Coordinates of C-alpha atoms and ligand atoms in Angstrom, one line a residue:
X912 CA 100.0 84.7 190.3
X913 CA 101.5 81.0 190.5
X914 CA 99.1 78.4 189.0
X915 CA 99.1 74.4 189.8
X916 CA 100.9 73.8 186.5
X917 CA 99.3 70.2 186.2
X918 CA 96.2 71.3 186.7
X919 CA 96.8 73.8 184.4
X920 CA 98.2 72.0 181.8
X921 CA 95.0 68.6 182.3
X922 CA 92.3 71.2 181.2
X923 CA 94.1 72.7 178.5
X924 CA 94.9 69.5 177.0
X925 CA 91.1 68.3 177.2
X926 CA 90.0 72.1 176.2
X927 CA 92.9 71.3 172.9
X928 CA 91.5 68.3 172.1
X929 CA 87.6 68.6 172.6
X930 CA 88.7 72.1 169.9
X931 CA 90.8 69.9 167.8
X932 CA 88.0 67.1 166.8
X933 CA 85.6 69.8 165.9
X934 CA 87.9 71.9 164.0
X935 CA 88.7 68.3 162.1
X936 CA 84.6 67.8 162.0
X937 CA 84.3 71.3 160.6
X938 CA 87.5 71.3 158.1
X939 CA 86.1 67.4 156.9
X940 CA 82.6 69.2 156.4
X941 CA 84.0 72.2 154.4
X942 CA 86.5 69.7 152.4
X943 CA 83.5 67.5 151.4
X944 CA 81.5 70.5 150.1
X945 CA 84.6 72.1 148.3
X946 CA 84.7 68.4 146.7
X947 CA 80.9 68.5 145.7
X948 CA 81.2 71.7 144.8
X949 CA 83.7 70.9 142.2
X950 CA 82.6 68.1 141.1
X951 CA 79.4 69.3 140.3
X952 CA 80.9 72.8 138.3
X953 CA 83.1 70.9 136.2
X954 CA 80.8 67.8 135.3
X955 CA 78.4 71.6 134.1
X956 CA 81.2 73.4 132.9
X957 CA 84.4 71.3 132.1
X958 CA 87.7 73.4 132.4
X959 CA 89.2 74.3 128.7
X960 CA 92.3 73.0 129.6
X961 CA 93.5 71.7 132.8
X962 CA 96.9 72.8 133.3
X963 CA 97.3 73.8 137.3
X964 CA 97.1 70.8 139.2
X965 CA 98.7 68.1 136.9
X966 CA 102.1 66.5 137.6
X967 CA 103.6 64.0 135.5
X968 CA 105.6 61.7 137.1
X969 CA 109.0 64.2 135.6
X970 CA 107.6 66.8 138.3
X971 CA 106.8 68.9 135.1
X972 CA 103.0 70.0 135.5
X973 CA 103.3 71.4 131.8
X974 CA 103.1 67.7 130.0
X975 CA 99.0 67.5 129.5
X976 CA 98.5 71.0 128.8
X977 CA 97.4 70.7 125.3
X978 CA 95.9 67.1 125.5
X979 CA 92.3 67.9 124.6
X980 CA 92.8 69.6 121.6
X981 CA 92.1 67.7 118.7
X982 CA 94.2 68.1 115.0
X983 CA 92.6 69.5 112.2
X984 CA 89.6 67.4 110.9
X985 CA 88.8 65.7 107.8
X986 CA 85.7 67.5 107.3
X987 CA 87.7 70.7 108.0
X988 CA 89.9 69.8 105.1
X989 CA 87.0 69.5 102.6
X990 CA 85.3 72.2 103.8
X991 CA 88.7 74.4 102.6
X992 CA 89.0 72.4 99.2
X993 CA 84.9 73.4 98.7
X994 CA 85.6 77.2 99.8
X995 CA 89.0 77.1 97.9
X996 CA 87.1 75.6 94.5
X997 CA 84.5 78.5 94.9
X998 CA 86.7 81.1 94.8
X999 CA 88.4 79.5 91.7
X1000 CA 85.5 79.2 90.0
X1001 CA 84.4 82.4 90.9
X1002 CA 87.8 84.2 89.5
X1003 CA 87.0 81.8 86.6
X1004 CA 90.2 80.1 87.1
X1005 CA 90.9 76.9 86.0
X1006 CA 93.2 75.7 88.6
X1007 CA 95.0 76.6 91.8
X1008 CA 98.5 74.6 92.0
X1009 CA 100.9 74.7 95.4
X1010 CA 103.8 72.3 96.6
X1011 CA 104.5 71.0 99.4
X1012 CA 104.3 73.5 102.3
X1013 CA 102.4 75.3 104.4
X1014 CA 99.6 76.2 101.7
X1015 CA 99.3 72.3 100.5
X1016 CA 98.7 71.5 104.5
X1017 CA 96.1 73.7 104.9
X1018 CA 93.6 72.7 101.9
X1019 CA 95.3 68.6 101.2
X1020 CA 97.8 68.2 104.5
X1021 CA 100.5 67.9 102.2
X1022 CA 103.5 69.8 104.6
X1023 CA 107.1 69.7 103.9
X1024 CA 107.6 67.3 106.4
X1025 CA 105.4 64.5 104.4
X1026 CA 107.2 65.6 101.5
X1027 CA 110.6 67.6 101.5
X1028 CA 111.2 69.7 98.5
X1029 CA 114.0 68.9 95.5
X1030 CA 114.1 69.6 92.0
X1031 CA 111.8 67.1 90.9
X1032 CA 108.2 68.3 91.1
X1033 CA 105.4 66.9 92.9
X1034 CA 102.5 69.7 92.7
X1035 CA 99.1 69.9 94.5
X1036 CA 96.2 70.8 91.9
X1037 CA 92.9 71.9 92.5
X1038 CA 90.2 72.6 89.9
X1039 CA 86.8 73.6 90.2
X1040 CA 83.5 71.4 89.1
X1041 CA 79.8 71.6 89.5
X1042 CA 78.4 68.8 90.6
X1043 CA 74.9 67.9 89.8
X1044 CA 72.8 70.0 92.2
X1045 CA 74.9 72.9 90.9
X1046 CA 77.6 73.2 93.7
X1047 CA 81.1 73.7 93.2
X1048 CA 83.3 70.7 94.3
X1049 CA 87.0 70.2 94.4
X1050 CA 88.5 68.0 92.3
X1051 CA 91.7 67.1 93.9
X1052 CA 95.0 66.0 91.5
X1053 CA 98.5 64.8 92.3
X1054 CA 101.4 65.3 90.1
X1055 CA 104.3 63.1 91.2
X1056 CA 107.5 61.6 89.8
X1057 CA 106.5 58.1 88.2
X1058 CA 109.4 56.4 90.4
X1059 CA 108.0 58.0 93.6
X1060 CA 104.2 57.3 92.9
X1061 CA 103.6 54.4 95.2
X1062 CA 105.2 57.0 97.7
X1063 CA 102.8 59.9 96.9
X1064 CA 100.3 57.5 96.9
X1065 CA 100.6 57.4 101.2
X1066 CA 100.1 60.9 101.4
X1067 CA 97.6 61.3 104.1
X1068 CA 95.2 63.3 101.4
X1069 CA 91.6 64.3 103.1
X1070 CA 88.4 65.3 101.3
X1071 CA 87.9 63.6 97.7
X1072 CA 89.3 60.0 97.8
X1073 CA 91.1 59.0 96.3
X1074 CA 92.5 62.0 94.6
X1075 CA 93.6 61.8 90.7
X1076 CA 97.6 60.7 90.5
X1077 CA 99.6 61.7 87.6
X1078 CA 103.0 60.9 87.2
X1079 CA 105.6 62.5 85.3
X1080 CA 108.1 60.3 83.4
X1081 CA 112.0 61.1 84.4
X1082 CA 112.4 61.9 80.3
X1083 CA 108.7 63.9 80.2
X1084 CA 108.2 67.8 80.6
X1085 CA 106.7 67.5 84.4
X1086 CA 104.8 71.0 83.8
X1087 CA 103.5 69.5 80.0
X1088 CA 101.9 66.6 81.8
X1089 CA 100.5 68.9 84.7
X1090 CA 98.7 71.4 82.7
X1091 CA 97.3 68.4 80.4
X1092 CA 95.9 66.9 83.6
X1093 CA 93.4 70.2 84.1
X1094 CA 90.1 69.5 83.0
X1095 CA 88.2 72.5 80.9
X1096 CA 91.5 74.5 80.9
X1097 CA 89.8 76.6 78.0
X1098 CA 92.3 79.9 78.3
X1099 CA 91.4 80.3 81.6
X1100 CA 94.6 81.7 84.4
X1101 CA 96.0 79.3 86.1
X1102 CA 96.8 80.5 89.9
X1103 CA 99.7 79.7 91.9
X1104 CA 100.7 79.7 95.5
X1105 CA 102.6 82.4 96.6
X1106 CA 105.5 79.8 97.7
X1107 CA 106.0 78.4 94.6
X1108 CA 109.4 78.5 93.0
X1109 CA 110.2 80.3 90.0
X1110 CA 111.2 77.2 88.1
X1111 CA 108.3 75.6 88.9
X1112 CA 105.7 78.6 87.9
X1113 CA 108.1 79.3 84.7
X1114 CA 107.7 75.5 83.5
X1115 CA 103.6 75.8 83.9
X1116 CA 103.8 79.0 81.9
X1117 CA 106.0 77.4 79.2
X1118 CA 104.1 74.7 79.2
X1119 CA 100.4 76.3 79.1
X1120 CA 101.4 78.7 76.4
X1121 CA 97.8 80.5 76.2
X1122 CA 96.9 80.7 79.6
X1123 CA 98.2 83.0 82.3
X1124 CA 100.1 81.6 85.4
X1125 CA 100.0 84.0 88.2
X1126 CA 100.1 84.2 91.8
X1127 CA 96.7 83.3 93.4
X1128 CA 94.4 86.2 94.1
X1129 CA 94.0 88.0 97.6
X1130 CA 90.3 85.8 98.3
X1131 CA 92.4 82.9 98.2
X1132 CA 95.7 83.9 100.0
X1133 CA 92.9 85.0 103.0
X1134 CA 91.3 81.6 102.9
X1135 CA 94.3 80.2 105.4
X1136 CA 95.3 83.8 106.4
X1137 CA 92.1 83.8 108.5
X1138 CA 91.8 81.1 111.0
X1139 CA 88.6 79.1 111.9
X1140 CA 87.8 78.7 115.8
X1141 CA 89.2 74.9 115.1
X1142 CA 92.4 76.7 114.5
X1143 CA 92.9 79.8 117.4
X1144 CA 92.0 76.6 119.9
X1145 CA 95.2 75.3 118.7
X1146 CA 97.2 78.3 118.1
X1147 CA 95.8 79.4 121.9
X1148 CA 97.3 75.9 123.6
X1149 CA 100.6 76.5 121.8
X1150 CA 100.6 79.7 122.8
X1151 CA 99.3 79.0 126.6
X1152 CA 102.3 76.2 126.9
X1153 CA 104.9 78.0 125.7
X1154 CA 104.4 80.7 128.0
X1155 CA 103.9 78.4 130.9
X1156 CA 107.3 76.5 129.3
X1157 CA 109.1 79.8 130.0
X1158 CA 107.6 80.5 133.3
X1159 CA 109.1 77.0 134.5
X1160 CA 112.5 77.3 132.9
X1161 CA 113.0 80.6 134.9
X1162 CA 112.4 78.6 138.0
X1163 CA 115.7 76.5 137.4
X1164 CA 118.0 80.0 136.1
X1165 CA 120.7 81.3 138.1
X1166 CA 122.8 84.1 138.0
X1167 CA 125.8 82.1 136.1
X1168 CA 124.0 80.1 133.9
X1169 CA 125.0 80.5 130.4
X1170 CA 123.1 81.8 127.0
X1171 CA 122.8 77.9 126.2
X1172 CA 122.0 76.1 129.1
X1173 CA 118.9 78.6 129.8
X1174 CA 118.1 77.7 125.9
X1175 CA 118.1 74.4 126.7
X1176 CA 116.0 74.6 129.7
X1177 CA 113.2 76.6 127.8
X1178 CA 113.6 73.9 124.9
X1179 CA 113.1 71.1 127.0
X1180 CA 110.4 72.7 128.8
X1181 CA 108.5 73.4 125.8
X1182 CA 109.2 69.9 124.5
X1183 CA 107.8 68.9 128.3
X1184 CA 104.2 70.6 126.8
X1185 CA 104.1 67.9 123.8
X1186 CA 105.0 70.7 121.5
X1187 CA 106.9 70.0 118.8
X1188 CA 110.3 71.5 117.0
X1189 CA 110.9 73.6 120.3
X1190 CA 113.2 76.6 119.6
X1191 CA 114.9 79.4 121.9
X1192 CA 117.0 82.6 120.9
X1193 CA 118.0 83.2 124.4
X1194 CA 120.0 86.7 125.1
X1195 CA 121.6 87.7 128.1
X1196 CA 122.5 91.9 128.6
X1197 CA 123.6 93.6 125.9
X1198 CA 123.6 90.5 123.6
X1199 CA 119.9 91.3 123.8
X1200 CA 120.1 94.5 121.7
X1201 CA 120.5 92.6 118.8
X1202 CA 117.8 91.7 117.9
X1203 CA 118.1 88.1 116.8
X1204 CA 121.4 87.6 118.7
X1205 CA 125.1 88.1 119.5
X1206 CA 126.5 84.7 118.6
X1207 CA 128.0 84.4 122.3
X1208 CA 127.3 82.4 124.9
X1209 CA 127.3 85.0 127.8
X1210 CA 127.5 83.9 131.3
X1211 CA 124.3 86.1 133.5
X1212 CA 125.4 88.7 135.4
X1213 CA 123.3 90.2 138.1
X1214 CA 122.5 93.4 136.4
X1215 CA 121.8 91.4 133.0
X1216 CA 118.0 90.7 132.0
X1217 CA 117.4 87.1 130.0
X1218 CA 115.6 87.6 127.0
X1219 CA 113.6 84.4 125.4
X1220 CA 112.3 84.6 122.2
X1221 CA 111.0 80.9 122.0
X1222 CA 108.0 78.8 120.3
X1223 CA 106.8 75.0 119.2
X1224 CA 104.4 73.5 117.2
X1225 CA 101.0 72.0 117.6
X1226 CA 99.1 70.4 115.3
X1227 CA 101.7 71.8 112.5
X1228 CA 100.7 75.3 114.2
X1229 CA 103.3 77.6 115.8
X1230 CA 103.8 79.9 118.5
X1231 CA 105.7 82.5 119.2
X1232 CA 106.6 84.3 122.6
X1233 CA 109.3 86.7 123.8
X1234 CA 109.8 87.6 127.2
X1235 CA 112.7 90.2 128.5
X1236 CA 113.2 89.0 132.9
X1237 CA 115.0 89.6 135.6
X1238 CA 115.6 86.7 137.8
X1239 CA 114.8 86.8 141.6
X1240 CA 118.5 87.7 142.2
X1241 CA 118.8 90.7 139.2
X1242 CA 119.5 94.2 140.2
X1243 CA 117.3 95.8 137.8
X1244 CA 118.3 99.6 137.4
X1245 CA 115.7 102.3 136.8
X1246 CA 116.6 102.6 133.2
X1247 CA 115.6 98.8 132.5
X1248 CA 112.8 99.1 134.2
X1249 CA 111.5 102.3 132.6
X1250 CA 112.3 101.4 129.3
X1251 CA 110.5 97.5 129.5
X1252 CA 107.2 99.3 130.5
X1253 CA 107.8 101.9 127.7
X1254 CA 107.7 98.1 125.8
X1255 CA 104.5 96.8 127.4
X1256 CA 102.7 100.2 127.2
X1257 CA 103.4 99.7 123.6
X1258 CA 102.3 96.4 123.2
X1259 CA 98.8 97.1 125.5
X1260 CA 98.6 100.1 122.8
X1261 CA 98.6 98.1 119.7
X1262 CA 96.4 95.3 121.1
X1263 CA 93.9 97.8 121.4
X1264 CA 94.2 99.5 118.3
X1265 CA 94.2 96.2 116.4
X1266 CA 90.8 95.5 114.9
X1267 CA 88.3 94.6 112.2
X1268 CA 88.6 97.0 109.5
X1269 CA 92.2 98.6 110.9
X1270 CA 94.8 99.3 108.2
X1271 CA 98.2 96.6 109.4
X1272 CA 100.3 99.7 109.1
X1273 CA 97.7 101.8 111.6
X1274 CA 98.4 99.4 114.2
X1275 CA 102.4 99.3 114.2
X1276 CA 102.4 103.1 113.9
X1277 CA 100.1 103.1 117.2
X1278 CA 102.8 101.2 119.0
X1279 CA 105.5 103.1 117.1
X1280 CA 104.1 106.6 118.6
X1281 CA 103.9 105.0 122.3
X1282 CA 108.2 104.4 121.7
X1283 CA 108.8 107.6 120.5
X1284 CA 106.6 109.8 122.7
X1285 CA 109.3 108.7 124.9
X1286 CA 112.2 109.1 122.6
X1287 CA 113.5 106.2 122.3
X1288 CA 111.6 105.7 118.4
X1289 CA 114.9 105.3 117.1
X1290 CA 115.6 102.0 118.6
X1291 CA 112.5 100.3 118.1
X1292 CA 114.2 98.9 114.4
X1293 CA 111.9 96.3 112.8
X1294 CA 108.2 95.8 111.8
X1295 CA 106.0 95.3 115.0
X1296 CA 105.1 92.0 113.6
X1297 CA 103.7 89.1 111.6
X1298 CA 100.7 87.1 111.0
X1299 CA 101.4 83.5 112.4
X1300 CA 99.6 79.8 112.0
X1301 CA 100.8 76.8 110.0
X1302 CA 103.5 79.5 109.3
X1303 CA 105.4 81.5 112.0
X1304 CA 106.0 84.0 109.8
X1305 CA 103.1 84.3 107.6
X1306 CA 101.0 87.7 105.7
X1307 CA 99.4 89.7 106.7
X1308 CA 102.0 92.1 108.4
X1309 CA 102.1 94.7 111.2
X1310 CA 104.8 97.3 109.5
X1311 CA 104.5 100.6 107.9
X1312 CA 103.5 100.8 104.0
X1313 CA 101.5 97.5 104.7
X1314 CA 98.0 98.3 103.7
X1315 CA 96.1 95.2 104.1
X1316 CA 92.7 95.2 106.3
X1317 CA 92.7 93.4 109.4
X1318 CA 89.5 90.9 109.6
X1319 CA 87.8 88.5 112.2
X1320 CA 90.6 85.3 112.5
X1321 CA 93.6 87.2 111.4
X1322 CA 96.3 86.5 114.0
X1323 CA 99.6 88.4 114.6
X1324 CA 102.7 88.7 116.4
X1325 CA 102.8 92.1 119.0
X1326 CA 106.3 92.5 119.6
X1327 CA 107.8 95.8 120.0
X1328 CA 111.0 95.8 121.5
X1329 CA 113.8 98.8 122.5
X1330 CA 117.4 97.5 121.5
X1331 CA 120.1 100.3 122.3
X1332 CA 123.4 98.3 121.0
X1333 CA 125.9 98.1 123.3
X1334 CA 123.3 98.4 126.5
X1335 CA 119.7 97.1 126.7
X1336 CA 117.8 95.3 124.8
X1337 CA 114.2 94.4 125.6
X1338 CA 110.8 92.8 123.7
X1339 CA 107.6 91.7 124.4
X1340 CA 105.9 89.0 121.9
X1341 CA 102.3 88.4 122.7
X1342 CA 100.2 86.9 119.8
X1343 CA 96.9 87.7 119.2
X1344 CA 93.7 87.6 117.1
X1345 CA 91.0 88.7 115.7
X1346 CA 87.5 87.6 117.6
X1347 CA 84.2 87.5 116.2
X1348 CA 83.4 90.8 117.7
X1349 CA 86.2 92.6 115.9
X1350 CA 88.5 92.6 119.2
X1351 CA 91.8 92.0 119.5
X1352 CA 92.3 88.8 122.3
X1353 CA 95.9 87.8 122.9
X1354 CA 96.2 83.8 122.3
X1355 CA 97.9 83.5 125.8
X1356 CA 94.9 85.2 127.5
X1357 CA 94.4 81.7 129.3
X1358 CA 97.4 81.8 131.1
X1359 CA 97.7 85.3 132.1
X1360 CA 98.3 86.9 128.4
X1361 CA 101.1 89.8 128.6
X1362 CA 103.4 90.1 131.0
X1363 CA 103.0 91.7 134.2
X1364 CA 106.3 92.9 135.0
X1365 CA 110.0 92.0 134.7
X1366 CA 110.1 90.0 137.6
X1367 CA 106.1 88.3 136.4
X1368 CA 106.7 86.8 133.0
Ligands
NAG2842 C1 97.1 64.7 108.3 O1 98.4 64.1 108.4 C2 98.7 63.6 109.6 C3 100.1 63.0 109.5 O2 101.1 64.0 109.6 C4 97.8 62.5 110.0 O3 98.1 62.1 111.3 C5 96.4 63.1 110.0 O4 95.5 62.1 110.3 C6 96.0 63.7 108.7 N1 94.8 64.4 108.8 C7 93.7 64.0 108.2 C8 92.4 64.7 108.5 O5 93.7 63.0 107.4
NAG2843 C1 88.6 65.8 87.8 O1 89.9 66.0 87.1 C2 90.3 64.8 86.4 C3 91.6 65.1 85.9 O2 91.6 66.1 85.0 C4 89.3 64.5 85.3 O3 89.7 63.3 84.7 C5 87.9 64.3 85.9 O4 86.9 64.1 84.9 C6 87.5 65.5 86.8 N1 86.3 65.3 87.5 C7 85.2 66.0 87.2 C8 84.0 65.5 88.0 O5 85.1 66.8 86.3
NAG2844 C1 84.3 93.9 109.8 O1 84.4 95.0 109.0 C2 83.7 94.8 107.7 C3 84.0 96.0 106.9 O2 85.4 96.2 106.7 C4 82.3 94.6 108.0 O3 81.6 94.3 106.7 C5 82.1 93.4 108.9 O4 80.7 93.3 109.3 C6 82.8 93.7 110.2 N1 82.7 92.5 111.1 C7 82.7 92.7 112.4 C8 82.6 91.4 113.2 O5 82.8 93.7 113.0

């Protein structure tokens, strides 16, 4: 049938644009409720962290992903001197001594970056006293070298100010004037932190004579071991924007890039978050069946997978997160892809069988027998992990003959991995901890938690 074509064409046009102003009526109308909508959730229930939507002006929409969680407070601080005292004065010790380091920054934020480390000492103390409505305090000392005291003096100290500073002359026994500086001594022990070099905890026991030097009790090495809520808030943002880091680095990879420019593209993605000390161990191929690396800087090949092993800080707290890929372009064979969810199923299986109560050991056998129900249990070669915080490597561990008792705050590393030298190497590092229910939670749940598959990181 032929048709006047002008005709045709007039009414159609009126029909399109009578249609076209409702539809733009009806799409304002459904835009302004999405708005209130919004607005109205949100103002109820603000996001935990808004990560999604935000660009900064480098096109990186990682930069504000951590920017509303706060540092470690001050009354945090004291509230670990108080729980540290107690358990001093309950082992009727009469001190607790620690340099700087990871232990000093949890109870005094003394880390190694306010003060590095030499052969001159500058120790932590802490003693317990009852004040007078009979509760035990801290009472916070300083031991520094007498040139260096103005400089110990800026120590950013919380809790009991100021502190007591002692110095030590450069022709005085350090450890003499430290163990003179410990009020009702008596012949109690006097405890040390685990880190503490020999030298040091030899000098306190030549110096004490009476009194026993030894490494702190278990009570207090679980004090920083398990973390507060203040605490997995951090360690979850670290955790969240590293693995958002490496989801945006594998954007801008290629089939030719090498081992170190992908590094450097997951570094300065992570730096991009507003974490701190970014590092990579980036593996291409068979370079990633050993297991911290191959000391070459392999070009990708299309049948190669990228292993990233990467992490930051926040807030002096680490994370830790490995991801095995392929790349839009791979050509992934069925063994690679058989043996990485032979990873993941053992990783799911030692989430689960991580919980309150649970020997460490139980839970990297459970992943263990996952590996070598498929036979492969002779190339899963190290511990399945480690407990992480100011630390990234940090007790308790998940490895056989470790027989410490998982509890509510512990967190972990969950990183099997399948490393056949020569061929394939793959690993998958989720970290994860301890909720008030007793559950296992994976810190990156907020962004996804474990990855889906090799070509979802
Ligand atoms: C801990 O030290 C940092 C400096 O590294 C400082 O910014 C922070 O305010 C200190 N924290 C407290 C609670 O004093
Ligand atoms: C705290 O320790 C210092 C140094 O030994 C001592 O002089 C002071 O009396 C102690 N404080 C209390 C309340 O015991
Ligand atoms: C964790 O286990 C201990 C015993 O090992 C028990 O006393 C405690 O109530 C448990 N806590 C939770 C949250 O299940």
């Amino acid at each position: 049938m032929k048709r006047n074509a002008n005709h045709w064409e007039g009414s159609t046009w009126k029909f399109w644009k009578t249609s076209q102003r409702n539809r733009c009526i009806r799409v304002l109308v459904v835009a302004l409720s999405v708005i209130c909508a919004t607005v109205v959730l949100f103002a109820e229930n603000p996001p935990y962290i808004p990560y999604i939507n935000t660009f900064s002006s480098s096109g990186s929409k990682l930069s504000p992903h951590c920017a509303n969680v706060s540092p470690i407070q001050e009354f945090s601080f004291y509230a670990r001197q108080r729980s540290l005292a107690q358990e001093l004065f309950n082992a009727n010790a009469a001190a607790y001594i620690a340099e700087p380091g990871p232990s000093a920054a949890y109870f005094a934020n003394i880390s190694n970056s306010h003060w590095r480390l030499s052969e001159r000492p500058l120790l932590l103390i802490v003693s317990p006293v009852v004040d007078d409505h009979g509760e035990v305090q801290a009472n916070i000392s300083v031991l520094s070298p007498k040139f260096e005291t103005t400089r110990a003096k800026l120590l950013p100290i919380p809790g009991q100010s100021p502190p007591n500073f002692f110095e030590w002359a450069e022709d005085t026994d350090p450890y003499a004037v430290a163990v003179s500086t410990i009020h009702n001594l008596g012949s109690k022990p006097i405890y040390v932190d685990d880190s503490v070099r020999l030298f040091i905890a030899e000098g306190l026991q030549k110096a004490s004579a009476g009194n026993l030097v030894a490494s702190a009790p278990v009570a207090i090495r679980l004090l920083r071991e398990r973390k507060s809520s203040e605490e997995i808030d951090i360690l979850k943002c670290a955790n969240e924007a590293t693995l958002l880091a490496i989801r945006e680095a594998r954007e801008k990879m290629y089939i030719g890039i090498r081992e170190s420019e992908a590094g450097k593209l997951i570094r300065d993605a992570i730096t991009s978050t507003g974490l701190k000390d970014a590092y990579a161990l980036t593996l291409f191929g068979e370079n990633a069946a050993l297991p911290h690396g191959g000391g070459t800087d392999r070009v990708l090949g299309a049948e190669d997978l990228v292993l990233i092993d990467c992490g930051g800080t926040l807030h002096g707290y680490r994370s830790d997160l490995t991801r095995t890929f392929a790349l839009p372009g791979s050509i992934v064979s069925p063994q690679q892809l058989s043996i990485w969810n032979i990873v993941h199923e053992a990783q799911s299986t030692a989430l689960n069988a991580a919980r309150n109560g649970t020997i460490t050991a139980a839970v990297d056998r459970a992943a263990r027998e996952v590996i070598e129900g498929y036979g492969y249990g002779e190339y899963f070669t190290h511990r399945l992990g480690h407990g992480i915080g100011l630390e990234t490597h940090e007790s308790p561990y998940l490895r056989g003959g470790s027989s410490d008792i998982i509890l509510p705050g512990h967190t972990f590393s969950n990183e099997p991995g399948i490393y056949i030298e020569g061929g394939i190497g793959i690993r998958l590092e989720d970290c994860f901890y301890i909720d008030e229910n007793g559950e296992g939670q994976y810190l990156t749940a907020g962004v996804g938690g474990q990855a889906n598959n090799p070509w979802d990181p």
